[in-house]
Amino acid sequence: MHWISFYPLLACTLALSSLPVGADLKSKSCSEVRRLYISKGFNQNDAPYHEINGDHLKVCSQRHTCCSLAMEEKYSQQSKYDFKAAVIEPCNNMQHIFASRYNKFDEFFKELLQNAENSLNDMFVRTYGRLYMQNSELFKDFFVELKKYYVGGNVNLEEMLNDFWARLLERMFRLVNPQYQFTDEYLECVSKYTDQLKPFGDVPRKLKLQVTRAFVAARTFAQGLSVARDVINKVSTVNPTPQCVKAMLKMTYCPYCSGLVTVKPCNNYCLNVMRGCLANPGDLDTEWNNFIDSMLLVAERLEGPFNIETVMDPIDVKISDAIMNMQENSMQVSHKVFQGCGQPKLSQGRQARSVSDTNFNIRFKAYGPEERPTTAAGTNLDRLVSDVKEKLKTAKKFWLSLPGSICKNNWTSGVSEDDCWNGSEKNRYLYAVIGNGLASQANNPEVQVDITKPDIVIRQQIMALRIMTNKMKNAYNGNDVNFIDIAVDESSGEGSGSGCEPPKCTEEVDFSITDKVMPKTGIINFVEKTPSAAFSNRASLLVLIPSILFLVRQWR
């Protein structure tokens, strides 16, 4: 009897002794982990039904686990995909804001120019008839050059405007003096008296100032929207480092291996992971904010004194007024020109005609505010600028807030800091949150970051923002320049895009102002003469050398 009862007891003892130390009498089920794994399209054969020993795992806990090595590897790949998707979503949203506004501005500006050209053509055909038709290529060329400038062509606005008025003076001088024969040399002499006689009144001077400022601001603003769009696009496609992928795996899928499929990461834990993974994009924040501020400044100019709409709408009226001024003062102008350039030869077989016989003496009035139609693209500049300003304000500090917004939108919304995944268990996260940017990641407890190797793509975008910020600041002051970014603090790496006030920024760049270039036609330019070419070249070289050295060092 005693031996019979002993054997079952011995069998139970041996069975218990064969279980792993610390294991329950029955191993935990991995059914929920397995279900979620299979739902992602992974091979069901990878997933165990019950907990197994975790010695094979490389990142997740090596205690009893619901993950095989194949699962950990698949989850690692999924972590990389999840990270890229989490970054791309807010970046795409921000990129769409800039892309859509750029497209609208681009459509508006191009249609505005086309409408202005059509309006001038219609008015001048009705008013001047054959005289205009015979000289219409002069006005067509004028608008071609404006369009070319806007789309980024190598057009010197002030040179182009000077050339336009010089060519118009040649045509007008012939028309108001049809009884004379003029050689090219004589007409060149006529142009020498343009500044002194002002045959077109004050219209050329005012129009040059208005057109230059308005077009510089409009083109630069559109370029700024385009640059912001491109920067976001390039940054959002930067791949995560292996260390980032490892940290993402540990944060998002290692709790699954521990059977904690419903436990969310602690918010501070997620912030450290994201700031480590986004260490390089975090360095965009300073230049990005400076860029946004400069865009807002130019937007104010577009709403006020540099409003391209108020320049282009009545441009036909302004040019017509200039023609009227020339006609009304033609006798005095001709008399003084004849005194200075000599008496021209009479045309054979032609009778002298009165200036009034040319029959182009009608003046026009611009639209009143209540009469002006919708300018272009179904809208007007004020509405466009107001919309962009609101979007620009929301875009400020985008890169600074990106880690937090990614965490909240994807993993930590509504999480309890006392009941969350801290990287090893369900408990409070004890590490402090580190700062943004590459330099702050030296002591990141979650992501190993080499702070000595900045990402080349990010550095290029920082430089692109810095350059565009300088363009904005110069556009704010009405300056169209070919500049070199020379205000670089050698110790900090901060450039001239670091937040100077617009009126003080003009000393930070090498100005090559457009009114210093001589017209290609040989017509004399009535602005201040430039220094000698040798002096200019030496000065440009001295300015260029430190910038080249800085760029080489940045991209090394």
Short mmCIF file of C-alpha atoms in Angstrom, two decimals, residues 19 43 107 243 250 318 479 492 494 521 537:
data_model
loop_
_atom_site.label_atom_id
_atom_site.label_comp_id
_atom_site.label_asym_id
_atom_site.label_seq_id
_atom_site.Cartn_x
_atom_site.Cartn_y
_atom_site.Cartn_z
CA LEU A 19 10.16 23.44 -14.89
CA ASN A 43 4.80 34.60 -40.85
CA GLU A 107 -0.37 81.34 -60.37
CA GLN A 243 20.96 53.14 -33.12
CA LYS A 250 12.92 48.70 -27.65
CA LYS A 318 1.51 105.28 -65.90
CA ASN A 479 17.44 95.56 -52.35
CA SER A 492 29.67 79.15 -32.96
CA GLU A 494 26.09 80.85 -36.54
CA THR A 521 22.35 98.18 -76.00
CA ASN A 537 37.01 92.17 -58.68
#
